[in-house]
Amino acid sequence: MNRFETIEREMIEWRHHLHRNPEFGFEEINTAAFVAEKLRSWGIQVIEGVGKTGVVGSLTLGTGKRAIALRADMDALRISERSDLPYRSQALGTMHACGHDGHVAMLLGAARILAEEGGFDGTVRFVFQPAEEWGRGALSMLDDGLMARFPFSEVYGIHNMPGMPVGRFATRIGSIMAAEDIFEIRLDGTGGHAARPHHTNEVLVAACALVVNLQTIVSRRLDPADMAVVSVTELIADGTRNALPGTATILGDARSMRSEVSAEIERRMRQIVDGTASAYGCSASIDYGREFVPLVNTSEQTRVALEAAASVFGPGAVEDDIAPIAASEDFARLLEKVPGNFAFIGNGETSAPLHNPSYDFNDNVLRQGAEYFVAVARQRLR
Ligand SMILES: [Zn+2]
Ligand SMILES: [Zn+2]
């Protein structure tokens, strides 16, 4: 039995413990304490409370000056678990529906192997970040001095992928996950009697025109080769059955694969909102925010990831040009600071989707995930 097989049993126990005790973003108090206690017990230097509830472990061997970071996310979601698993969530209304319990267990497994067996020269940073689902955790660690206090020159992360067979690994060079922008548009006019619209500057017709006009950003303003989505998801107006509304709020979400496209969506949206509002004689304001930035893998580090993955998963099980997906990940914030790679590992074809009440991380993936992280560290810090 090799070392990974022995540790596999422990990783499964850790994973089930975490699954039973999920914690929402920035509330990962017990999760962080669990991670810190494990890392310390293997002689790894640990700092807690980085970016609120984040944990960073540092392990240095030899005389090498290079440092790389391996990252896992720790937070759960406000979803009520639907399962009869023996280790199902004990926290009402909160569950690990994105598999971050598995990500933590895999990175802990890798940390233990590297602490006990070494095989590298330099420093490995184990970054356990809070609040990925909010898109705030990585930023919060960066704002708390992550790069200055725990310098590293590249970073690697993985996410499980339902629908992809267990034992498969996939990534690509360049954009792999989307930016998420959120917007809130407010229209102001004057409401009034439904029978006397000519005495009002009501906003509902303007709001409806705006919802339609916003669809021309993707269909008429962006290059068709660029992936983008503009979705209006809510329209709230203050009218009643026989009174026209004087204010309306339109909310929505836009996705894109490149920062330039995100900037262009915002520019075009402002143009369309101003033009439509003035055409209907009302005034408008927009709050446009960037929740997630696009996740862009660098080429050298992606080649490293592919090589490490081939040594673990087998060359035939590694896909080097997976199609980008429109979901978002705040690992992207780390890639704004240093080069690195983010990849997917199969969670099984029968796995429930992410963020689904019946989802569960696949324990058969733990060992390969840990082996992958170890292979990356040994390859980069020879
Ligand atoms: Zn998620
Ligand atoms: Zn996730």
mmCIF file of C-alpha atoms and ligand atoms in Angstrom:
data_model
loop_
_atom_site.group_PDB
_atom_site.id
_atom_site.type_symbol
_atom_site.label_atom_id
_atom_site.label_comp_id
_atom_site.label_asym_id
_atom_site.label_seq_id
_atom_site.Cartn_x
_atom_site.Cartn_y
_atom_site.Cartn_z
ATOM 1 C CA MET A 1 0.000 0.000 0.000
ATOM 2 C CA ASN A 2 1.550 3.353 -0.913
ATOM 3 C CA ARG A 3 1.420 6.393 1.320
ATOM 4 C CA PHE A 4 -1.459 7.984 -0.600
ATOM 5 C CA GLU A 5 -3.625 4.906 -0.031
ATOM 6 C CA THR A 6 -3.098 5.095 3.750
ATOM 7 C CA ILE A 7 -3.831 8.808 3.766
ATOM 8 C CA GLU A 8 -6.864 8.291 1.527
ATOM 9 C CA ARG A 9 -8.797 6.782 4.429
ATOM 10 C CA GLU A 10 -8.008 9.834 6.552
ATOM 11 C CA MET A 11 -8.932 12.238 3.751
ATOM 12 C CA ILE A 12 -12.329 10.540 3.552
ATOM 13 C CA GLU A 13 -12.788 10.991 7.328
ATOM 14 C CA TRP A 14 -11.794 14.668 7.143
ATOM 15 C CA ARG A 15 -14.108 15.211 4.195
ATOM 16 C CA HIS A 16 -17.066 13.636 5.991
ATOM 17 C CA HIS A 17 -16.326 15.663 9.122
ATOM 18 C CA LEU A 18 -16.308 18.877 7.036
ATOM 19 C CA HIS A 19 -19.427 17.836 5.155
ATOM 20 C CA ARG A 20 -21.257 17.261 8.424
ATOM 21 C CA ASN A 21 -20.186 20.696 9.699
ATOM 22 C CA PRO A 22 -20.495 23.162 6.808
ATOM 23 C CA GLU A 23 -19.915 26.875 7.395
ATOM 24 C CA PHE A 24 -20.984 29.805 5.228
ATOM 25 C CA GLY A 25 -18.489 32.286 3.734
ATOM 26 C CA PHE A 26 -16.480 34.299 6.323
ATOM 27 C CA GLU A 27 -18.007 32.108 9.063
ATOM 28 C CA GLU A 28 -15.535 29.229 8.550
ATOM 29 C CA ILE A 29 -14.357 29.382 12.185
ATOM 30 C CA ASN A 30 -14.378 25.654 12.949
ATOM 31 C CA THR A 31 -13.274 24.695 9.450
ATOM 32 C CA ALA A 32 -10.271 27.031 9.691
ATOM 33 C CA ALA A 33 -9.407 25.705 13.179
ATOM 34 C CA PHE A 34 -9.635 22.132 11.866
ATOM 35 C CA VAL A 35 -7.313 22.951 8.944
ATOM 36 C CA ALA A 36 -4.832 24.832 11.147
ATOM 37 C CA GLU A 37 -4.705 22.052 13.732
ATOM 38 C CA LYS A 38 -3.998 19.415 11.078
ATOM 39 C CA LEU A 39 -1.291 21.467 9.364
ATOM 40 C CA ARG A 40 0.433 22.207 12.684
ATOM 41 C CA SER A 41 0.377 18.551 13.694
ATOM 42 C CA TRP A 42 2.578 17.825 10.646
ATOM 43 C CA GLY A 43 5.059 20.561 11.515
ATOM 44 C CA ILE A 44 3.790 23.093 8.972
ATOM 45 C CA GLN A 45 3.973 26.779 9.975
ATOM 46 C CA VAL A 46 0.445 28.174 10.169
ATOM 47 C CA ILE A 47 -1.046 31.668 10.252
ATOM 48 C CA GLU A 48 -4.786 31.950 10.832
ATOM 49 C CA GLY A 49 -7.195 34.839 10.362
ATOM 50 C CA VAL A 50 -5.782 35.922 6.989
ATOM 51 C CA GLY A 51 -8.576 37.862 5.235
ATOM 52 C CA LYS A 52 -10.974 37.145 8.150
ATOM 53 C CA THR A 53 -11.151 33.324 8.252
ATOM 54 C CA GLY A 54 -8.415 32.281 5.788
ATOM 55 C CA VAL A 55 -5.518 30.016 6.743
ATOM 56 C CA VAL A 56 -2.026 29.913 5.215
ATOM 57 C CA GLY A 57 0.384 27.050 5.866
ATOM 58 C CA SER A 58 4.034 27.410 4.830
ATOM 59 C CA LEU A 59 6.454 24.527 4.395
ATOM 60 C CA THR A 60 10.087 25.202 3.490
ATOM 61 C CA LEU A 61 12.670 22.560 2.618
ATOM 62 C CA GLY A 62 16.260 22.895 1.404
ATOM 63 C CA THR A 63 17.794 26.154 0.279
ATOM 64 C CA GLY A 64 15.629 26.981 -2.737
ATOM 65 C CA LYS A 65 14.258 30.523 -2.804
ATOM 66 C CA ARG A 66 11.258 29.756 -4.995
ATOM 67 C CA ALA A 67 7.744 29.550 -3.547
ATOM 68 C CA ILE A 68 4.495 28.312 -5.061
ATOM 69 C CA ALA A 69 0.962 28.307 -3.666
ATOM 70 C CA LEU A 70 -1.645 25.531 -3.734
ATOM 71 C CA ARG A 71 -5.153 26.753 -3.004
ATOM 72 C CA ALA A 72 -8.414 25.298 -1.684
ATOM 73 C CA ASP A 73 -11.690 27.035 -0.797
ATOM 74 C CA MET A 74 -13.504 26.261 2.468
ATOM 75 C CA ASP A 75 -17.014 27.748 2.373
ATOM 76 C CA ALA A 76 -20.425 26.089 2.057
ATOM 77 C CA LEU A 77 -23.724 27.393 0.644
ATOM 78 C CA ARG A 78 -27.088 28.404 2.100
ATOM 79 C CA ILE A 79 -28.822 25.343 0.653
ATOM 80 C CA SER A 80 -30.737 22.694 2.618
ATOM 81 C CA GLU A 81 -29.216 19.291 1.940
ATOM 82 C CA ARG A 82 -31.537 16.580 0.614
ATOM 83 C CA SER A 83 -29.883 13.243 1.336
ATOM 84 C CA ASP A 84 -29.718 10.369 3.784
ATOM 85 C CA LEU A 85 -25.950 10.233 3.844
ATOM 86 C CA PRO A 86 -24.661 9.218 7.287
ATOM 87 C CA TYR A 87 -22.481 12.355 7.211
ATOM 88 C CA ARG A 88 -25.154 14.756 5.922
ATOM 89 C CA SER A 89 -25.070 18.363 7.069
ATOM 90 C CA GLN A 90 -25.868 19.006 10.723
ATOM 91 C CA ALA A 91 -26.144 22.757 10.122
ATOM 92 C CA LEU A 92 -29.691 23.680 9.223
ATOM 93 C CA GLY A 93 -29.957 25.325 5.798
ATOM 94 C CA THR A 94 -26.227 25.135 5.056
ATOM 95 C CA MET A 95 -24.433 22.484 3.012
ATOM 96 C CA HIS A 96 -21.268 21.733 1.072
ATOM 97 C CA ALA A 97 -23.049 21.768 -2.283
ATOM 98 C CA CYS A 98 -19.972 22.837 -4.266
ATOM 99 C CA GLY A 99 -17.526 20.225 -2.946
ATOM 100 C CA HIS A 100 -15.280 22.638 -1.070
ATOM 101 C CA ASP A 101 -15.191 20.001 1.703
ATOM 102 C CA GLY A 102 -13.420 17.751 -0.821
ATOM 103 C CA HIS A 103 -11.088 20.535 -1.960
ATOM 104 C CA VAL A 104 -9.971 21.113 1.649
ATOM 105 C CA ALA A 105 -9.453 17.376 2.271
ATOM 106 C CA MET A 106 -7.375 17.001 -0.916
ATOM 107 C CA LEU A 107 -5.103 19.916 -0.077
ATOM 108 C CA LEU A 108 -4.679 18.660 3.507
ATOM 109 C CA GLY A 109 -3.712 15.236 2.111
ATOM 110 C CA ALA A 110 -1.119 16.858 -0.146
ATOM 111 C CA ALA A 111 0.216 18.960 2.747
ATOM 112 C CA ARG A 112 0.686 15.879 4.872
ATOM 113 C CA ILE A 113 2.576 13.978 2.151
ATOM 114 C CA LEU A 114 4.820 16.946 1.406
ATOM 115 C CA ALA A 115 5.486 17.528 5.122
ATOM 116 C CA GLU A 116 6.331 13.892 5.764
ATOM 117 C CA GLU A 117 8.145 12.963 2.565
ATOM 118 C CA GLY A 118 9.410 16.237 1.111
ATOM 119 C CA GLY A 119 10.781 15.753 -2.364
ATOM 120 C CA PHE A 120 11.038 19.459 -3.149
ATOM 121 C CA ASP A 121 13.411 22.378 -2.573
ATOM 122 C CA GLY A 122 11.829 25.736 -1.713
ATOM 123 C CA THR A 123 8.561 26.830 -0.100
ATOM 124 C CA VAL A 124 5.029 25.536 -0.577
ATOM 125 C CA ARG A 125 2.191 27.793 0.619
ATOM 126 C CA PHE A 126 -1.068 26.039 1.408
ATOM 127 C CA VAL A 127 -3.743 28.682 0.933
ATOM 128 C CA PHE A 128 -7.157 27.849 2.428
ATOM 129 C CA GLN A 129 -9.431 30.695 1.431
ATOM 130 C CA PRO A 130 -12.831 31.706 2.801
ATOM 131 C CA ALA A 131 -15.976 32.890 1.009
ATOM 132 C CA GLU A 132 -15.352 31.737 -2.562
ATOM 133 C CA GLU A 133 -19.084 31.630 -3.287
ATOM 134 C CA TRP A 134 -19.369 35.316 -2.464
ATOM 135 C CA GLY A 135 -16.498 36.169 -4.768
ATOM 136 C CA ARG A 136 -14.935 37.948 -1.803
ATOM 137 C CA GLY A 137 -12.602 35.487 -0.068
ATOM 138 C CA ALA A 138 -9.533 35.662 -2.308
ATOM 139 C CA LEU A 139 -9.784 39.475 -2.404
ATOM 140 C CA SER A 140 -10.103 39.591 1.344
ATOM 141 C CA MET A 141 -6.875 37.569 1.746
ATOM 142 C CA LEU A 142 -5.097 39.765 -0.816
ATOM 143 C CA ASP A 143 -6.278 42.909 0.998
ATOM 144 C CA ASP A 144 -4.880 41.422 4.198
ATOM 145 C CA GLY A 145 -1.398 41.261 2.646
ATOM 146 C CA LEU A 146 -1.374 37.689 1.333
ATOM 147 C CA MET A 147 1.308 38.421 -1.296
ATOM 148 C CA ALA A 148 3.550 40.508 0.972
ATOM 149 C CA ARG A 149 3.311 38.271 4.029
ATOM 150 C CA PHE A 150 3.428 34.924 2.221
ATOM 151 C CA PRO A 151 5.109 35.595 -1.131
ATOM 152 C CA PHE A 152 4.740 33.067 -3.937
ATOM 153 C CA SER A 153 5.409 33.279 -7.647
ATOM 154 C CA GLU A 154 2.699 31.000 -9.000
ATOM 155 C CA VAL A 155 -0.556 29.408 -7.847
ATOM 156 C CA TYR A 156 -2.509 26.226 -8.631
ATOM 157 C CA GLY A 157 -6.089 25.225 -7.860
ATOM 158 C CA ILE A 158 -8.633 22.581 -8.824
ATOM 159 C CA HIS A 159 -12.418 22.279 -8.764
ATOM 160 C CA ASN A 160 -14.463 19.113 -9.017
ATOM 161 C CA MET A 161 -16.744 18.833 -12.044
ATOM 162 C CA PRO A 162 -20.010 16.850 -12.010
ATOM 163 C CA GLY A 163 -20.720 15.099 -15.298
ATOM 164 C CA MET A 164 -17.028 14.517 -15.993
ATOM 165 C CA PRO A 165 -15.940 10.918 -15.297
ATOM 166 C CA VAL A 166 -13.881 10.217 -12.168
ATOM 167 C CA GLY A 167 -10.206 9.946 -13.075
ATOM 168 C CA ARG A 168 -10.303 12.711 -15.674
ATOM 169 C CA PHE A 169 -8.561 16.066 -15.536
ATOM 170 C CA ALA A 170 -9.237 19.052 -17.784
ATOM 171 C CA THR A 171 -7.950 22.573 -18.209
ATOM 172 C CA ARG A 172 -6.897 25.007 -20.920
ATOM 173 C CA ILE A 173 -4.566 27.914 -21.548
ATOM 174 C CA GLY A 174 -6.294 31.316 -21.449
ATOM 175 C CA SER A 175 -9.826 32.141 -20.301
ATOM 176 C CA ILE A 176 -11.533 29.158 -18.699
ATOM 177 C CA MET A 177 -14.198 30.736 -16.437
ATOM 178 C CA ALA A 178 -16.281 33.854 -16.791
ATOM 179 C CA ALA A 179 -16.424 37.311 -15.291
ATOM 180 C CA GLU A 180 -19.650 38.074 -13.450
ATOM 181 C CA ASP A 181 -20.864 41.677 -13.400
ATOM 182 C CA ILE A 182 -24.053 42.735 -11.648
ATOM 183 C CA PHE A 183 -26.084 45.802 -12.502
ATOM 184 C CA GLU A 184 -28.946 47.777 -11.040
ATOM 185 C CA ILE A 185 -30.680 50.376 -13.197
ATOM 186 C CA ARG A 186 -33.109 52.859 -11.681
ATOM 187 C CA LEU A 187 -35.619 54.812 -13.759
ATOM 188 C CA ASP A 188 -37.261 57.889 -12.280
ATOM 189 C CA GLY A 189 -40.290 59.689 -13.681
ATOM 190 C CA THR A 190 -43.677 60.665 -12.300
ATOM 191 C CA GLY A 191 -46.526 58.252 -11.794
ATOM 192 C CA GLY A 192 -50.230 59.035 -11.976
ATOM 193 C CA HIS A 193 -53.726 57.949 -12.976
ATOM 194 C CA ALA A 194 -53.826 54.967 -15.341
ATOM 195 C CA ALA A 195 -56.542 56.721 -17.371
ATOM 196 C CA ARG A 196 -54.457 59.895 -17.868
ATOM 197 C CA PRO A 197 -50.963 58.738 -19.008
ATOM 198 C CA HIS A 198 -50.383 62.050 -20.838
ATOM 199 C CA HIS A 199 -50.280 63.769 -17.443
ATOM 200 C CA THR A 200 -47.480 61.479 -16.203
ATOM 201 C CA ASN A 201 -43.908 60.563 -17.041
ATOM 202 C CA GLU A 202 -44.538 56.974 -16.112
ATOM 203 C CA VAL A 203 -41.597 54.541 -16.331
ATOM 204 C CA LEU A 204 -42.990 51.074 -17.087
ATOM 205 C CA VAL A 205 -43.037 51.376 -20.884
ATOM 206 C CA ALA A 206 -39.516 52.813 -20.736
ATOM 207 C CA ALA A 207 -38.393 49.944 -18.495
ATOM 208 C CA CYS A 208 -39.837 47.352 -20.878
ATOM 209 C CA ALA A 209 -38.149 49.021 -23.854
ATOM 210 C CA LEU A 210 -34.907 49.022 -21.893
ATOM 211 C CA VAL A 211 -35.134 45.281 -21.158
ATOM 212 C CA VAL A 212 -35.441 44.644 -24.899
ATOM 213 C CA ASN A 213 -32.783 47.193 -25.900
ATOM 214 C CA LEU A 214 -30.232 45.670 -23.498
ATOM 215 C CA GLN A 215 -30.396 42.478 -25.555
ATOM 216 C CA THR A 216 -28.731 44.321 -28.443
ATOM 217 C CA ILE A 217 -25.463 44.597 -26.483
ATOM 218 C CA VAL A 218 -24.682 40.939 -27.162
ATOM 219 C CA SER A 219 -26.523 40.596 -30.475
ATOM 220 C CA ARG A 220 -25.370 43.841 -32.149
ATOM 221 C CA ARG A 221 -22.476 45.413 -30.272
ATOM 222 C CA LEU A 222 -20.080 42.596 -29.320
ATOM 223 C CA ASP A 223 -17.956 40.461 -31.604
ATOM 224 C CA PRO A 224 -19.877 37.187 -32.076
ATOM 225 C CA ALA A 225 -16.608 35.331 -31.388
ATOM 226 C CA ASP A 226 -16.628 36.715 -27.831
ATOM 227 C CA MET A 227 -18.744 34.803 -25.352
ATOM 228 C CA ALA A 228 -21.087 37.107 -23.406
ATOM 229 C CA VAL A 229 -24.456 36.977 -21.656
ATOM 230 C CA VAL A 230 -26.587 39.916 -20.495
ATOM 231 C CA SER A 231 -29.520 38.749 -18.374
ATOM 232 C CA VAL A 232 -32.188 40.982 -16.882
ATOM 233 C CA THR A 233 -33.467 39.026 -13.908
ATOM 234 C CA GLU A 234 -35.805 41.420 -12.076
ATOM 235 C CA LEU A 235 -38.037 44.361 -12.953
ATOM 236 C CA ILE A 236 -39.717 46.073 -10.034
ATOM 237 C CA ALA A 237 -42.056 49.046 -10.480
ATOM 238 C CA ASP A 238 -44.095 50.941 -7.901
ATOM 239 C CA GLY A 239 -47.415 51.105 -9.762
ATOM 240 C CA THR A 240 -50.702 49.497 -8.764
ATOM 241 C CA ARG A 241 -53.569 48.240 -11.002
ATOM 242 C CA ASN A 242 -54.947 51.705 -11.761
ATOM 243 C CA ALA A 243 -51.879 53.883 -11.089
ATOM 244 C CA LEU A 244 -48.848 54.184 -13.355
ATOM 245 C CA PRO A 245 -45.450 53.782 -11.667
ATOM 246 C CA GLY A 246 -43.042 56.666 -11.167
ATOM 247 C CA THR A 247 -39.988 54.539 -10.390
ATOM 248 C CA ALA A 248 -38.701 51.234 -11.707
ATOM 249 C CA THR A 249 -35.652 49.161 -10.885
ATOM 250 C CA ILE A 250 -34.098 46.676 -13.281
ATOM 251 C CA LEU A 251 -31.558 44.175 -11.990
ATOM 252 C CA GLY A 252 -29.447 41.667 -13.777
ATOM 253 C CA ASP A 253 -26.191 39.917 -14.353
ATOM 254 C CA ALA A 254 -23.674 39.896 -17.215
ATOM 255 C CA ARG A 255 -21.004 37.298 -17.991
ATOM 256 C CA SER A 256 -17.997 37.450 -20.247
ATOM 257 C CA MET A 257 -14.612 35.786 -20.707
ATOM 258 C CA ARG A 258 -12.381 38.841 -21.033
ATOM 259 C CA SER A 259 -12.083 42.050 -19.005
ATOM 260 C CA GLU A 260 -12.236 44.106 -22.246
ATOM 261 C CA VAL A 261 -15.637 42.564 -23.042
ATOM 262 C CA SER A 262 -16.897 43.277 -19.529
ATOM 263 C CA ALA A 263 -15.811 46.924 -19.939
ATOM 264 C CA GLU A 264 -17.557 47.126 -23.329
ATOM 265 C CA ILE A 265 -20.797 45.688 -21.882
ATOM 266 C CA GLU A 266 -20.782 48.392 -19.214
ATOM 267 C CA ARG A 267 -20.041 51.156 -21.760
ATOM 268 C CA ARG A 268 -22.835 50.031 -24.097
ATOM 269 C CA MET A 269 -25.263 49.575 -21.220
ATOM 270 C CA ARG A 270 -24.722 53.169 -20.051
ATOM 271 C CA GLN A 271 -25.297 54.410 -23.596
ATOM 272 C CA ILE A 272 -28.528 52.409 -24.032
ATOM 273 C CA VAL A 273 -29.880 53.329 -20.595
ATOM 274 C CA ASP A 274 -29.255 57.056 -21.099
ATOM 275 C CA GLY A 275 -30.694 56.998 -24.619
ATOM 276 C CA THR A 276 -33.786 54.999 -23.711
ATOM 277 C CA ALA A 277 -34.504 57.042 -20.587
ATOM 278 C CA SER A 278 -34.301 60.323 -22.476
ATOM 279 C CA ALA A 279 -36.463 58.967 -25.322
ATOM 280 C CA TYR A 280 -39.207 58.279 -22.753
ATOM 281 C CA GLY A 281 -38.686 61.472 -20.764
ATOM 282 C CA CYS A 282 -37.435 59.949 -17.538
ATOM 283 C CA SER A 283 -34.073 59.963 -15.785
ATOM 284 C CA ALA A 284 -31.837 56.988 -15.102
ATOM 285 C CA SER A 285 -28.916 55.900 -12.948
ATOM 286 C CA ILE A 286 -26.840 52.711 -13.026
ATOM 287 C CA ASP A 287 -24.793 50.829 -10.455
ATOM 288 C CA TYR A 288 -22.478 48.510 -12.314
ATOM 289 C CA GLY A 289 -20.341 46.177 -10.169
ATOM 290 C CA ARG A 290 -17.769 43.479 -10.843
ATOM 291 C CA GLU A 291 -18.308 40.437 -8.632
ATOM 292 C CA PHE A 292 -15.925 38.055 -10.391
ATOM 293 C CA VAL A 293 -13.180 38.771 -12.918
ATOM 294 C CA PRO A 294 -12.434 36.337 -15.790
ATOM 295 C CA LEU A 295 -10.249 33.399 -14.859
ATOM 296 C CA VAL A 296 -7.287 33.312 -17.234
ATOM 297 C CA ASN A 297 -4.732 30.479 -17.074
ATOM 298 C CA THR A 298 -1.146 31.263 -18.071
ATOM 299 C CA SER A 299 0.561 29.023 -20.606
ATOM 300 C CA GLU A 300 3.726 27.930 -18.777
ATOM 301 C CA GLN A 301 1.865 27.006 -15.579
ATOM 302 C CA THR A 302 -0.870 25.233 -17.550
ATOM 303 C CA ARG A 303 1.785 23.086 -19.202
ATOM 304 C CA VAL A 304 3.104 22.296 -15.694
ATOM 305 C CA ALA A 305 -0.415 21.366 -14.541
ATOM 306 C CA LEU A 306 -0.947 19.136 -17.586
ATOM 307 C CA GLU A 307 2.360 17.365 -17.051
ATOM 308 C CA ALA A 308 1.667 16.803 -13.341
ATOM 309 C CA ALA A 309 -1.852 15.600 -14.161
ATOM 310 C CA ALA A 310 -0.593 13.184 -16.822
ATOM 311 C CA SER A 311 1.707 11.595 -14.227
ATOM 312 C CA VAL A 312 -1.249 11.071 -11.865
ATOM 313 C CA PHE A 313 -4.311 10.527 -14.057
ATOM 314 C CA GLY A 314 -2.499 8.976 -17.053
ATOM 315 C CA PRO A 315 -1.856 10.844 -20.305
ATOM 316 C CA GLY A 316 -5.096 9.577 -21.920
ATOM 317 C CA ALA A 317 -7.218 11.006 -19.102
ATOM 318 C CA VAL A 318 -6.005 14.579 -19.429
ATOM 319 C CA GLU A 319 -7.831 17.089 -21.624
ATOM 320 C CA ASP A 320 -5.766 20.163 -22.501
ATOM 321 C CA ASP A 321 -8.376 22.349 -24.231
ATOM 322 C CA ILE A 322 -11.708 22.065 -22.434
ATOM 323 C CA ALA A 323 -14.362 24.552 -23.581
ATOM 324 C CA PRO A 324 -14.582 27.558 -21.223
ATOM 325 C CA ILE A 325 -17.578 27.605 -18.898
ATOM 326 C CA ALA A 326 -19.788 30.576 -18.021
ATOM 327 C CA ALA A 327 -19.671 30.040 -14.243
ATOM 328 C CA SER A 328 -17.251 32.145 -12.170
ATOM 329 C CA GLU A 329 -14.498 31.497 -9.578
ATOM 330 C CA ASP A 330 -12.657 33.923 -7.384
ATOM 331 C CA PHE A 331 -9.365 32.030 -7.915
ATOM 332 C CA ALA A 332 -9.264 34.524 -10.793
ATOM 333 C CA ARG A 333 -8.255 37.241 -8.292
ATOM 334 C CA LEU A 334 -5.076 35.319 -7.426
ATOM 335 C CA LEU A 335 -4.289 34.980 -11.135
ATOM 336 C CA GLU A 336 -4.415 38.770 -11.419
ATOM 337 C CA LYS A 337 -1.359 38.801 -9.110
ATOM 338 C CA VAL A 338 0.721 35.823 -10.248
ATOM 339 C CA PRO A 339 0.666 33.279 -13.089
ATOM 340 C CA GLY A 340 -0.970 29.940 -12.442
ATOM 341 C CA ASN A 341 -3.485 27.319 -13.426
ATOM 342 C CA PHE A 342 -7.014 26.333 -12.491
ATOM 343 C CA ALA A 343 -8.278 22.913 -13.581
ATOM 344 C CA PHE A 344 -11.265 20.589 -13.246
ATOM 345 C CA ILE A 345 -11.314 17.007 -12.022
ATOM 346 C CA GLY A 346 -14.209 14.664 -12.741
ATOM 347 C CA ASN A 347 -16.749 14.143 -9.960
ATOM 348 C CA GLY A 348 -18.498 11.340 -11.890
ATOM 349 C CA GLU A 349 -21.116 11.153 -14.608
ATOM 350 C CA THR A 350 -23.934 10.401 -12.155
ATOM 351 C CA SER A 351 -23.018 13.241 -9.752
ATOM 352 C CA ALA A 352 -25.778 15.760 -9.007
ATOM 353 C CA PRO A 353 -24.867 19.240 -10.322
ATOM 354 C CA LEU A 354 -23.008 21.796 -8.218
ATOM 355 C CA HIS A 355 -25.234 23.907 -5.932
ATOM 356 C CA ASN A 356 -27.915 21.175 -5.994
ATOM 357 C CA PRO A 357 -29.434 19.936 -2.677
ATOM 358 C CA SER A 358 -28.519 16.316 -3.590
ATOM 359 C CA TYR A 359 -24.914 17.052 -4.599
ATOM 360 C CA ASP A 360 -22.056 15.246 -2.848
ATOM 361 C CA PHE A 361 -18.310 15.357 -3.456
ATOM 362 C CA ASN A 362 -17.004 12.038 -4.753
ATOM 363 C CA ASP A 363 -14.557 10.454 -2.268
ATOM 364 C CA ASN A 364 -12.934 8.464 -5.092
ATOM 365 C CA VAL A 365 -11.440 11.724 -6.337
ATOM 366 C CA LEU A 366 -9.595 12.653 -3.126
ATOM 367 C CA ARG A 367 -6.464 10.607 -3.670
ATOM 368 C CA GLN A 368 -5.813 11.772 -7.213
ATOM 369 C CA GLY A 369 -6.420 15.379 -6.217
ATOM 370 C CA ALA A 370 -3.837 15.130 -3.426
ATOM 371 C CA GLU A 371 -1.369 13.324 -5.703
ATOM 372 C CA TYR A 372 -1.823 16.029 -8.317
ATOM 373 C CA PHE A 373 -0.969 18.840 -5.866
ATOM 374 C CA VAL A 374 2.106 16.908 -4.652
ATOM 375 C CA ALA A 375 3.237 16.344 -8.251
ATOM 376 C CA VAL A 376 2.903 20.065 -9.058
ATOM 377 C CA ALA A 377 4.944 21.085 -5.989
ATOM 378 C CA ARG A 378 7.701 18.573 -6.704
ATOM 379 C CA GLN A 379 7.845 19.503 -10.352
ATOM 380 C CA ARG A 380 8.028 23.263 -9.758
ATOM 381 C CA LEU A 381 10.388 23.116 -6.781
ATOM 382 C CA ARG A 382 12.869 20.519 -7.934
HETATM 383 ZN ZN ZN B 1 -20.014 27.034 -5.909
HETATM 384 ZN ZN ZN B 2 -17.012 25.862 -5.857
#
